[in-house]
Amino acid sequence: MDVANRHRVRVTGHEDGPLLLLAHGFGCDQHMWRLVEPILARTCRLVLFDFPGAGGSPASGWSAERYSRLDGYAEDMAAICRELDLRDVVVVGHSVAAMIGVLAAGLEPDRVSGLVLVTPSPRYIDDEGYRGGFSRADIDELLESLESNYLGWSAAMAPVIMGNPERPELGQELTNSFCRMDPRIAQVFARATFLSDSRDDLATVAVPTLVLQCAQDAIAPPEVGAYVHEHIPGSRLVTLDATGHCPQLSAPEQTAAAILSFVGARP
Amino acid sequence: MRGPGAELVEAVLDEQARSAELYEAAPCGLLSTLPDGTIVRINATLLGWVGRTGAELVGRGRFTDLLTVGGRIHYETHIAPLLAMQGSVGGFALELRTAHGRLPVLVSAVVSAGDGAGPSRVRFVVFEARDRRSYEGELLQARREADRERERIQRLATVLQRTLLPPRLPEVAGVETAAYYHPASADEVGGDFYDVFALPGDRWGFFLGDVCGKGPGAAALTSLTRYTLRSAAAHDPDPVAVLTNLDAVLAQEHDRGNPKFCTVVYGVLRTAGEAVEMVLASGGHPPPLVLRADGAVDVVDLVGGQLVGAVPEPRFTRADLRLVPGDTLLLYTDGLIEARVDGGARYEEDDLLRFAGALAPAPPATVVEAIAALLEDFGDGLDDDAALLAIGPRRRGAPG
């Protein structure tokens, strides 16, 4: 299966606009960008994709070995950049995909010309002199819950087949399905995500970078965003007046405005 | 018809007047938050479960504060996005943090629009789900056992399959050979088979075929077919006679009310200088191809042979063939020409001819490698097993 099909790559937006590669994190698929997509698409060229197994994307080519480290996901992004011959592309990564974007920029320095890190965290577990927001025991509990609440996670990740007469625009197939992932794949992704430590990679960033964080975020608290900003030379930090870990959903206008202002496109 | 009695009317009115009590004492947890998660109302049932007071939580806490860390991450990464996009979620399994540990719950939530200027609310219903969780635990255990059992069956099938195919083809002086077998499923033994074996007088026998059915019955039939062909070949130099012998053996099985049949191409080869001469016989099998040294592709004229073991006095076809260095004979089973490509049309003999045409000339190993790659490409479109056997005169300078 070729790269475009494997990752359900979708290209949309303004043909001559700045090029953005939008990467979703652990949890849902490319639909995470739904509310910002129409705003960004007016002036930017957008490339959206899924990591293998996300939202019912094909899991062909998935292996626990490749995807147990963030580098495997970064290789995917690099492959998409090469396959579509993307040049001068700004990688917009949400959550763990922010750090995956940092790694991908290192793999394709001639193609990636900027980074937007949305609610990034280079390490979720607290360490000496570093507060990630979670203790090792917390993360062990999460991973254990993925194991013990296997059916809970898998039921949550299976699409709920139900019509949605009030909001037909969502369509039946969309209901719950975009947050679906085979629990075996989700476990490996969760492990790769929450046990990662990419702090040393921050200093390697050599492209203009925007860090976008929320004022209140239970997964990537503001001090983590500040840490990322401090450790990426010349980066910009924007704190959105938003709650939660997904500002592209809870505050789509603000999020899109910050991205557009960074890439120099007018809304 | 009688209307409701006065007592009933009174009970209904009384219950309506006590809706606040129903809210507090409902047999499920109830909770309302602002869009940012701040709790604005929580019922007594839920407060009891988590061992907190309304004063501690209302206007201060968030729904996610009540969850375990796993639950909180699950909420932020899955439920919050779904709520934002769908306006509701149903039946999420989470765990509450309680004074005594964790409480498994099922959570449904709906976003209700604010009235005019007021902000919208997210309303949660929380059901205790301890029994369900232990039931799920049992299901999971049963599933793991089923997985283990399936692995055991797959291992058995793989081992059995291996005993039905030669572990490697023998070295034949002056001849190059290559073979490939693609199993349809890891769970079952397929019905395709092939072999190459020595005969008296510097001759070699070879066959490739397909028995009816799959699974243990097919495995037994394959075994019977292989050994019958090998022993008949040792006694009779005429390939048609060898197939006739096989037919008699299978027909005996048939008479026992146990229909057994197969399709097969059987041949005998000997080297003649640099060339290879062979006699082939076919019983109802797709005719082999010859990829010629000059790039042409011939279909070996073996059309008209009938199934072995299925009909009384079947007719088998016979062909003589001479291969010069650079020629390759390709035998294959119908798994290859019945695969579905691109989810619809069958891969047909004409497609294979075109593929072979683009490939020719090519030595046996190259032909088998290219078609094996084609089979891999079919992916799920290939629902049958498929076998390949290619034979050609040894080229000058070829290894071996």
XYZ file of C-alpha atoms in Angstrom:
667
model
C 0.000 0.000 0.000
C 1.439 3.380 -0.888
C 2.142 6.135 1.588
C -0.883 8.245 0.628
C -3.380 5.405 1.103
C -1.728 4.008 4.175
C -2.034 7.359 5.937
C -5.287 8.470 4.272
C -3.466 11.608 3.138
C -5.764 14.459 2.173
C -4.624 17.668 0.495
C -6.904 20.670 0.588
C -7.003 24.460 0.830
C -5.545 27.334 -1.120
C -3.201 26.131 -3.831
C -0.623 28.897 -3.620
C -0.838 29.416 0.141
C 1.753 28.507 2.754
C 2.029 24.733 3.125
C 0.980 23.147 6.440
C 1.275 19.486 7.390
C -1.234 18.825 10.178
C -0.409 15.904 12.499
C -2.810 14.465 15.054
C -1.677 13.068 18.400
C -2.633 10.131 20.600
C -6.408 9.687 20.707
C -8.239 10.685 17.564
C -7.364 10.999 13.889
C -7.062 13.862 11.374
C -10.637 14.940 12.191
C -9.077 16.645 15.208
C -8.394 19.523 12.807
C -11.981 19.788 11.582
C -12.828 23.066 13.247
C -9.640 24.884 12.235
C -9.458 23.356 8.776
C -12.009 25.675 7.103
C -10.292 28.763 8.543
C -6.774 27.695 7.587
C -7.876 26.393 4.185
C -8.889 29.864 3.026
C -5.279 30.975 2.742
C -3.119 27.903 3.305
C -2.431 24.634 1.542
C -3.172 21.820 4.015
C -1.957 18.253 4.098
C -3.788 16.029 6.596
C -3.063 12.397 7.418
C -3.566 9.624 9.972
C -0.987 7.567 11.780
C -1.539 3.841 11.119
C -4.637 2.463 12.858
C -5.972 5.866 13.936
C -9.680 6.392 13.348
C -9.915 3.126 11.462
C -7.052 3.983 9.104
C -5.383 0.922 7.636
C -3.086 -0.814 10.070
C -1.078 -2.440 7.302
C 2.606 -2.086 7.886
C 2.049 -1.487 11.578
C 4.391 -3.298 13.902
C 4.833 -2.945 17.638
C 8.555 -2.669 17.105
C 8.471 0.256 14.684
C 5.838 2.198 16.589
C 7.113 1.691 20.111
C 9.331 4.744 19.691
C 8.437 8.215 18.479
C 11.044 7.864 15.710
C 8.716 5.388 13.934
C 6.000 8.028 13.715
C 8.547 10.662 12.649
C 9.673 8.323 9.845
C 6.042 8.235 8.686
C 5.866 12.025 8.548
C 9.190 12.196 6.734
C 7.928 9.613 4.223
C 4.804 11.698 3.585
C 6.966 14.790 3.005
C 9.079 12.884 0.471
C 6.191 11.076 -1.234
C 4.252 14.318 -1.775
C 7.492 16.164 -2.435
C 6.519 18.776 0.168
C 8.883 21.704 0.304
C 8.959 24.688 2.589
C 6.390 22.963 4.785
C 5.361 24.037 8.284
C 4.628 21.001 10.439
C 1.730 21.585 12.837
C 1.748 18.821 15.449
C -0.730 18.382 18.255
C 0.118 16.804 21.591
C 2.652 14.009 21.089
C 2.749 14.793 17.367
C 4.370 18.093 18.285
C 7.491 16.252 19.435
C 7.127 13.816 16.524
C 7.196 16.919 14.308
C 10.440 18.030 15.945
C 11.974 14.651 15.094
C 10.573 14.757 11.540
C 12.077 18.229 11.032
C 15.435 16.695 11.955
C 14.933 13.918 9.400
C 13.909 16.273 6.578
C 15.758 19.525 7.236
C 15.512 20.549 3.577
C 11.747 20.248 3.501
C 10.509 21.383 6.920
C 10.823 25.133 7.282
C 8.823 25.725 10.456
C 7.111 24.080 13.403
C 3.895 24.795 15.260
C 3.814 22.784 18.468
C 0.267 22.621 19.833
C 0.160 21.688 23.546
C 3.521 19.890 23.349
C 5.239 17.977 26.111
C 8.781 16.682 25.739
C 8.338 14.459 28.799
C 5.163 13.668 30.708
C 6.808 12.159 33.776
C 8.352 14.414 36.428
C 12.113 14.306 36.712
C 14.715 16.001 38.856
C 14.364 19.705 38.173
C 11.585 19.096 35.678
C 7.836 18.939 36.154
C 5.969 17.076 33.437
C 2.759 16.819 35.404
C 2.695 13.069 35.966
C 4.517 10.723 38.283
C 5.888 7.447 37.002
C 3.165 5.754 39.075
C 0.513 7.841 37.279
C 1.727 6.721 33.870
C 2.033 3.113 35.014
C -1.563 3.389 36.139
C -2.562 4.728 32.723
C -0.792 1.893 30.934
C -2.274 -0.587 33.367
C -5.729 0.875 32.736
C -5.203 0.393 29.008
C -4.569 -3.245 29.817
C -7.220 -3.840 32.494
C -9.887 -1.618 30.980
C -9.113 -3.096 27.567
C -12.743 -3.520 26.640
C -13.567 -0.066 27.939
C -10.966 1.492 25.697
C -11.831 -0.710 22.773
C -15.563 -0.053 23.116
C -14.807 3.634 23.275
C -12.665 3.295 20.208
C -15.109 1.261 18.211
C -17.473 3.353 16.159
C -20.916 3.657 17.652
C -23.333 2.868 14.899
C -26.071 5.379 15.344
C -27.700 7.961 13.204
C -27.345 11.569 14.107
C -30.538 13.140 12.774
C -29.986 16.483 14.518
C -26.571 16.934 12.972
C -26.668 15.187 9.615
C -23.522 17.024 8.546
C -21.546 14.738 10.825
C -22.739 11.709 8.949
C -23.299 8.332 10.458
C -19.840 6.946 9.845
C -18.213 9.738 11.793
C -19.871 9.110 15.122
C -17.168 8.112 17.608
C -15.199 6.536 14.789
C -12.503 9.150 14.521
C -11.360 8.406 18.048
C -11.175 4.733 17.333
C -8.038 2.683 17.501
C -7.312 -0.985 17.907
C -6.443 -1.261 21.613
C -3.247 -3.162 20.797
C -2.108 -0.256 18.618
C -3.342 2.279 21.168
C -1.332 0.589 23.907
C 1.870 0.825 21.913
C 1.128 4.446 20.972
C 0.309 5.343 24.592
C 3.515 3.724 25.802
C 5.601 5.496 23.148
C 3.891 8.775 24.030
C 3.794 8.834 27.793
C 7.162 7.209 28.431
C 8.960 9.422 25.901
C 11.673 11.854 26.876
C 12.459 14.207 23.999
C 13.857 17.054 26.047
C 17.280 16.775 24.413
C 15.717 17.085 20.965
C 14.406 20.581 21.675
C 17.847 22.173 21.331
C 18.273 20.608 17.881
C 15.382 22.572 16.405
C 16.796 24.837 13.729
C 13.613 26.258 12.199
C 11.245 29.042 13.354
C 8.939 27.536 15.953
C 5.639 28.537 17.528
C 4.597 26.927 20.808
C 0.829 27.041 21.375
C -0.467 26.113 24.779
C -3.709 26.374 26.741
C -4.092 28.336 29.949
C -5.500 25.184 31.570
C -4.339 21.806 30.357
C -4.370 18.631 32.447
C -1.974 16.821 30.117
C 0.513 19.514 29.138
C 0.383 22.171 31.883
C 1.568 25.714 31.064
C 4.943 25.245 32.731
C 5.690 22.437 30.261
C 4.901 24.777 27.362
C 7.204 27.352 28.948
C 9.940 24.705 29.202
C 9.594 23.877 25.499
C 9.710 27.571 24.621
C 12.842 28.138 26.727
C 14.677 25.206 25.209
C 13.958 25.894 21.545
C 16.174 28.775 20.543
C 14.212 31.722 19.168
C 10.796 30.101 19.546
C 7.595 32.040 20.135
C 5.151 31.115 22.901
C 1.445 31.883 22.673
C -0.845 30.974 25.555
C -4.433 30.628 24.417
C -7.306 31.539 26.680
C -8.584 28.001 26.422
C -9.134 24.940 28.552
C -8.221 21.341 27.915
C -5.629 19.662 25.766
C -7.201 20.343 22.361
C -7.403 24.079 21.658
C -8.080 23.351 17.974
C -11.461 22.092 19.223
C -12.131 24.211 22.286
C -10.850 27.481 20.752
C -10.583 26.957 16.989
C -10.628 30.649 15.998
C -7.827 31.625 18.372
C -5.811 28.572 17.422
C -6.156 29.216 13.689
C -5.365 32.926 14.141
C -2.143 32.100 15.984
C -1.075 29.630 13.290
C -1.914 32.084 10.475
C -0.062 34.908 12.132
C 2.974 32.645 12.526
C 3.047 31.556 8.889
C 2.384 35.125 7.776
C -0.934 34.462 6.085
C -3.928 36.726 6.488
C -7.156 35.053 7.631
C -62.461 2.924 30.887
C -61.482 4.095 34.318
C -59.115 7.030 34.809
C -56.188 6.750 37.202
C -57.217 6.474 40.809
C -56.898 9.406 43.132
C -54.020 7.709 44.974
C -52.033 7.301 41.802
C -52.622 10.918 40.777
C -51.414 11.994 44.166
C -48.309 9.823 43.909
C -47.442 11.276 40.510
C -47.897 14.848 41.727
C -45.885 14.082 44.832
C -43.022 12.631 42.805
C -42.995 15.671 40.516
C -42.775 17.915 43.554
C -39.819 15.857 44.723
C -37.779 16.071 41.539
C -34.914 17.636 43.480
C -34.883 14.591 45.706
C -34.851 12.338 42.665
C -31.835 14.289 41.374
C -29.921 13.906 44.595
C -30.812 10.294 45.346
C -30.974 8.948 41.787
C -29.514 5.458 41.401
C -26.764 6.959 39.249
C -24.296 9.822 39.486
C -25.391 13.121 37.937
C -23.120 16.032 37.220
C -23.191 19.286 35.262
C -20.160 21.299 34.252
C -19.356 24.439 32.321
C -17.720 23.878 28.923
C -14.299 24.251 30.592
C -15.113 21.344 32.918
C -15.840 23.302 36.102
C -18.458 21.474 38.172
C -21.623 23.516 38.733
C -23.845 20.769 40.138
C -23.273 17.246 41.393
C -25.705 14.880 43.052
C -25.428 13.172 46.414
C -25.050 9.714 44.900
C -21.906 10.706 43.025
C -20.521 12.659 46.001
C -21.045 9.535 48.094
C -19.119 7.387 45.623
C -16.108 9.682 45.541
C -16.291 10.578 49.240
C -16.321 14.344 48.668
C -18.681 17.178 49.574
C -20.505 19.578 47.286
C -18.729 22.496 48.959
C -15.368 21.046 47.928
C -16.300 20.535 44.333
C -19.005 22.930 43.110
C -17.425 25.943 41.428
C -13.964 24.566 42.240
C -13.383 21.087 40.928
C -13.565 19.630 37.454
C -15.063 16.378 36.335
C -11.611 15.067 35.508
C -10.562 15.596 39.165
C -12.841 12.690 40.044
C -11.072 10.310 37.661
C -7.978 8.171 37.917
C -4.989 9.371 35.896
C -5.741 6.799 33.205
C -9.318 8.024 33.104
C -8.223 11.644 32.947
C -5.953 11.021 29.954
C -8.636 8.929 28.311
C -11.058 11.806 28.864
C -8.770 14.521 27.477
C -7.612 12.525 24.463
C -10.871 10.845 23.457
C -13.997 12.046 25.230
C -13.375 15.796 25.174
C -12.688 15.810 21.395
C -15.789 13.696 20.766
C -17.932 16.000 22.913
C -16.607 19.008 21.030
C -17.401 17.486 17.670
C -20.501 15.391 18.312
C -22.111 17.182 21.220
C -22.578 13.874 23.020
C -20.836 10.653 23.929
C -22.294 7.443 25.266
C -21.100 4.539 27.345
C -17.467 5.381 28.035
C -15.842 3.099 30.590
C -13.826 5.122 33.106
C -12.730 4.776 36.693
C -13.465 7.129 39.594
C -10.990 7.707 42.378
C -12.694 6.856 45.651
C -11.593 6.785 49.277
C -11.172 3.033 48.966
C -9.533 2.762 45.557
C -11.143 2.821 42.159
C -14.717 2.455 41.053
C -15.398 1.347 37.468
C -18.154 3.436 35.904
C -19.863 3.975 32.581
C -20.265 7.595 31.567
C -22.548 9.259 29.062
C -22.541 12.994 28.444
C -24.397 15.552 26.397
C -23.678 19.206 25.705
C -26.796 21.292 26.180
C -26.895 24.710 24.568
C -26.999 27.679 26.913
C -30.297 29.560 27.064
C -29.630 32.741 25.108
C -26.655 34.516 26.648
C -25.843 31.875 29.285
C -23.040 29.416 28.685
C -23.764 25.873 27.635
C -23.515 22.966 30.052
C -22.117 19.499 29.790
C -24.328 17.016 31.612
C -22.949 13.667 32.715
C -24.663 10.499 33.842
C -22.412 8.068 35.691
C -23.368 4.430 36.240
C -21.603 2.130 38.633
C -20.124 -0.722 36.566
C -18.286 -3.053 38.936
C -20.218 -6.144 37.804
C -19.810 -5.271 34.194
C -16.078 -4.823 34.643
C -15.678 -8.231 36.239
C -17.768 -9.726 33.444
C -15.487 -7.987 30.942
C -12.531 -9.471 32.784
C -13.981 -12.928 32.222
C -14.630 -12.160 28.557
C -11.087 -10.950 28.148
C -9.748 -14.075 29.804
C -11.868 -16.221 27.470
C -10.603 -14.267 24.499
C -6.981 -14.750 25.526
C -7.596 -18.476 25.843
C -9.246 -18.533 22.411
C -6.241 -16.660 20.983
C -3.864 -19.191 22.493
C -5.946 -22.045 21.115
C -5.939 -20.454 17.684
C -2.160 -20.071 17.765
C -1.875 -23.753 18.627
C -4.064 -24.700 15.657
C -2.042 -22.440 13.366
C 1.183 -24.073 14.506
C -0.307 -27.507 13.849
C -1.567 -26.476 10.407
C 1.825 -25.000 9.514
C 3.675 -28.133 10.567
C 1.214 -30.372 8.714
C 1.466 -28.177 5.600
C 5.235 -28.421 5.697
C 5.096 -32.211 5.712
C 3.032 -32.108 2.511
C 5.528 -30.009 0.554
C 9.166 -30.846 -0.061
C 11.280 -28.896 2.451
C 13.522 -28.003 -0.517
C 13.662 -29.107 -4.103
C 16.345 -31.678 -4.956
C 19.378 -30.667 -7.033
C 18.792 -31.869 -10.575
C 21.918 -31.988 -12.750
C 21.586 -29.709 -15.785
C 18.283 -28.292 -14.552
C 17.218 -25.214 -12.578
C 14.077 -25.364 -10.467
C 12.178 -23.002 -8.161
C 8.940 -23.339 -6.235
C 6.709 -21.236 -4.006
C 3.707 -21.933 -1.868
C 1.306 -19.264 -0.604
C -1.056 -20.525 2.116
C -4.589 -19.100 2.000
C -4.915 -19.103 5.746
C -2.733 -19.790 8.741
C -5.589 -21.742 10.322
C -6.067 -24.404 7.696
C -4.046 -26.730 5.559
C -4.496 -25.880 1.899
C -5.000 -28.292 -0.981
C -2.154 -27.276 -3.329
C 0.910 -29.486 -3.677
C 4.023 -29.995 -5.781
C 7.113 -32.170 -5.821
C 10.238 -32.999 -7.823
C 11.794 -36.463 -7.380
C 14.348 -38.810 -8.962
C 13.286 -41.696 -11.219
C 15.364 -44.600 -12.538
C 17.432 -43.959 -15.665
C 18.477 -40.338 -15.068
C 14.920 -39.223 -15.322
C 13.058 -36.933 -12.918
C 9.376 -36.818 -12.120
C 7.565 -33.624 -11.102
C 4.003 -32.627 -10.407
C 1.888 -29.747 -9.225
C -1.788 -29.956 -8.391
C -4.733 -29.029 -6.250
C -6.959 -31.401 -4.275
C -10.584 -30.616 -3.511
C -11.321 -29.050 -0.145
C -9.213 -27.663 2.657
C -8.289 -28.704 6.157
C -7.558 -32.191 7.500
C -9.468 -33.948 4.691
C -7.430 -32.122 2.053
C -4.214 -32.894 3.945
C -4.998 -36.625 3.926
C -5.936 -36.508 0.236
C -2.775 -34.574 -0.652
C -0.694 -37.151 1.152
C -2.464 -39.999 -0.674
C -2.078 -38.241 -4.039
C 1.630 -37.527 -3.564
C 2.542 -41.048 -2.592
C 0.369 -42.600 -5.284
C 1.985 -40.399 -7.959
C 5.486 -41.165 -6.695
C 4.994 -44.935 -6.573
C 3.119 -45.065 -9.891
C 5.865 -42.991 -11.497
C 8.478 -45.519 -10.445
C 6.641 -48.292 -12.296
C 5.359 -46.632 -15.429
C 7.272 -44.242 -17.696
C 4.073 -42.943 -19.357
C 2.664 -39.879 -17.545
C -0.891 -40.570 -18.742
C -0.691 -44.062 -17.242
C 0.492 -42.530 -13.953
C -2.561 -40.264 -13.842
C -4.807 -43.200 -14.717
C -3.335 -45.071 -11.775
C -4.001 -42.099 -9.479
C -7.545 -41.900 -10.802
C -8.163 -45.552 -9.925
C -6.949 -44.964 -6.355
C -9.068 -41.830 -5.878
C -12.094 -43.510 -7.498
C -11.862 -46.242 -4.854
C -12.165 -43.558 -2.199
C -15.054 -42.163 -4.172
C -16.834 -45.539 -4.100
C -16.676 -45.454 -0.332
C -19.019 -42.472 -0.444
C -16.176 -40.094 0.075
C -15.758 -38.021 -3.106
C -12.109 -37.219 -3.621
C -10.682 -35.614 -6.680
C -7.884 -33.366 -7.773
C -6.395 -31.533 -10.713
C -2.765 -32.155 -11.490
C -0.021 -31.765 -14.082
C 2.499 -34.577 -13.929
C 5.660 -34.749 -16.025
C 8.848 -36.674 -16.573
C 12.015 -34.912 -17.694
C 15.513 -35.862 -18.835
C 18.380 -33.711 -20.008
C 19.523 -33.919 -23.617
C 22.795 -32.033 -23.963
C 22.054 -28.487 -22.857
C 18.324 -28.958 -23.434
C 15.659 -30.552 -21.281
C 13.078 -32.866 -22.820
C 9.862 -33.634 -21.025
C 6.541 -35.409 -21.366
C 3.598 -33.882 -19.520
C 0.121 -35.123 -18.700
C -2.738 -33.052 -17.325
C -5.881 -33.950 -15.483
C -8.149 -30.904 -15.458
C -5.408 -28.511 -14.429
C -4.733 -24.996 -15.847
C -2.197 -25.526 -18.664
C 1.398 -24.584 -17.799
C 3.214 -21.745 -19.571
C 6.596 -21.720 -21.242
C 8.522 -18.458 -21.090
C 10.798 -18.786 -24.106
C 14.360 -17.590 -24.397
C 13.298 -15.224 -27.200
C 10.690 -13.531 -24.962
C 7.627 -15.339 -26.323
C 5.163 -17.086 -24.011
C 3.519 -20.395 -25.027
C 0.581 -22.068 -23.377
C 1.365 -25.787 -23.266
C -1.295 -27.639 -25.256
C -2.816 -29.706 -22.454
C -6.381 -28.461 -22.775
C -9.175 -31.023 -22.404
C -7.842 -33.165 -19.568
C -10.503 -34.112 -17.039
C -10.506 -34.081 -13.227
C -8.720 -36.984 -11.582
C -11.008 -39.114 -9.406
C -14.279 -37.437 -10.343
C -15.656 -39.071 -13.481
C -15.638 -42.636 -14.862
C -12.812 -43.275 -17.332
C -11.527 -39.721 -17.519
C -9.506 -38.475 -20.454
C -6.047 -37.075 -19.730
C -4.097 -34.944 -22.168
C -0.440 -35.336 -23.025
C 2.207 -32.997 -24.440
C 5.879 -33.315 -25.367
C 8.106 -30.369 -24.695
C 11.684 -29.386 -25.378
C 13.252 -26.555 -23.418
C 16.514 -24.926 -24.504
C 18.671 -22.793 -22.195
C 16.743 -19.597 -21.439
C 13.329 -21.339 -21.590
C 11.315 -21.759 -18.390
C 8.289 -23.976 -17.784
C 5.850 -22.543 -15.219
C 3.234 -24.690 -13.466
C 0.735 -22.925 -11.213
C -2.535 -23.558 -9.383
C -5.792 -21.702 -9.888
C -5.329 -19.696 -6.665
C -3.248 -17.376 -8.847
C -5.745 -16.899 -11.679
C -8.786 -16.578 -9.420
C -7.500 -13.892 -7.113
C -9.548 -10.720 -6.952
C -7.595 -7.626 -7.872
C -8.512 -4.131 -6.706
C -11.510 -5.536 -4.856
C -13.418 -6.669 -7.926
C -12.322 -8.354 -11.133
C -10.622 -11.736 -11.134
C -7.002 -11.975 -12.159
C -7.361 -14.111 -15.260
C -5.224 -16.302 -17.445
C -4.868 -13.433 -19.947
C -3.524 -11.182 -17.198
C -1.018 -13.869 -16.279
C -0.001 -14.238 -19.934
C 0.658 -10.500 -20.160
C 2.604 -10.602 -16.900
C 4.684 -13.550 -18.137
C 5.193 -11.794 -21.472
C 6.691 -8.789 -19.722
C 8.881 -11.105 -17.653
C 10.210 -13.403 -20.407
C 12.909 -14.419 -20.882
C 13.689 -15.238 -17.253
C 15.170 -18.191 -15.350
C 12.969 -20.244 -12.931
C 14.046 -18.427 -9.756
C 13.253 -15.009 -11.277
C 9.850 -16.155 -12.572
C 8.834 -17.610 -9.218
C 10.106 -14.574 -7.332
C 8.159 -12.162 -9.560
C 4.905 -14.115 -9.325
C 5.325 -14.606 -5.562
C 5.594 -10.812 -5.269
C 2.447 -10.501 -7.407
C 0.644 -12.888 -5.024
C 1.742 -10.811 -2.024
C 0.383 -7.725 -3.775
C -3.039 -9.350 -4.119
C -3.301 -9.212 -0.314
C -6.834 -10.008 0.795
C -7.887 -10.529 -2.836
C -6.163 -13.904 -2.742
C -8.608 -16.156 -0.910
C -7.289 -19.526 -2.095
C -3.865 -21.025 -1.595
C -1.500 -20.900 -4.569
C 1.499 -22.957 -5.628
C 4.169 -22.338 -8.277
C 6.792 -24.641 -9.767
C 9.221 -23.487 -12.461
C 11.729 -25.634 -14.353
C 14.320 -24.826 -17.006
C 17.636 -26.059 -18.404
C 20.618 -24.867 -16.401
C 22.070 -21.762 -18.028
C 25.769 -21.555 -18.684
C 27.520 -19.971 -15.743
C 24.492 -20.423 -13.481
C 25.451 -21.498 -9.972
C 25.198 -25.157 -9.016
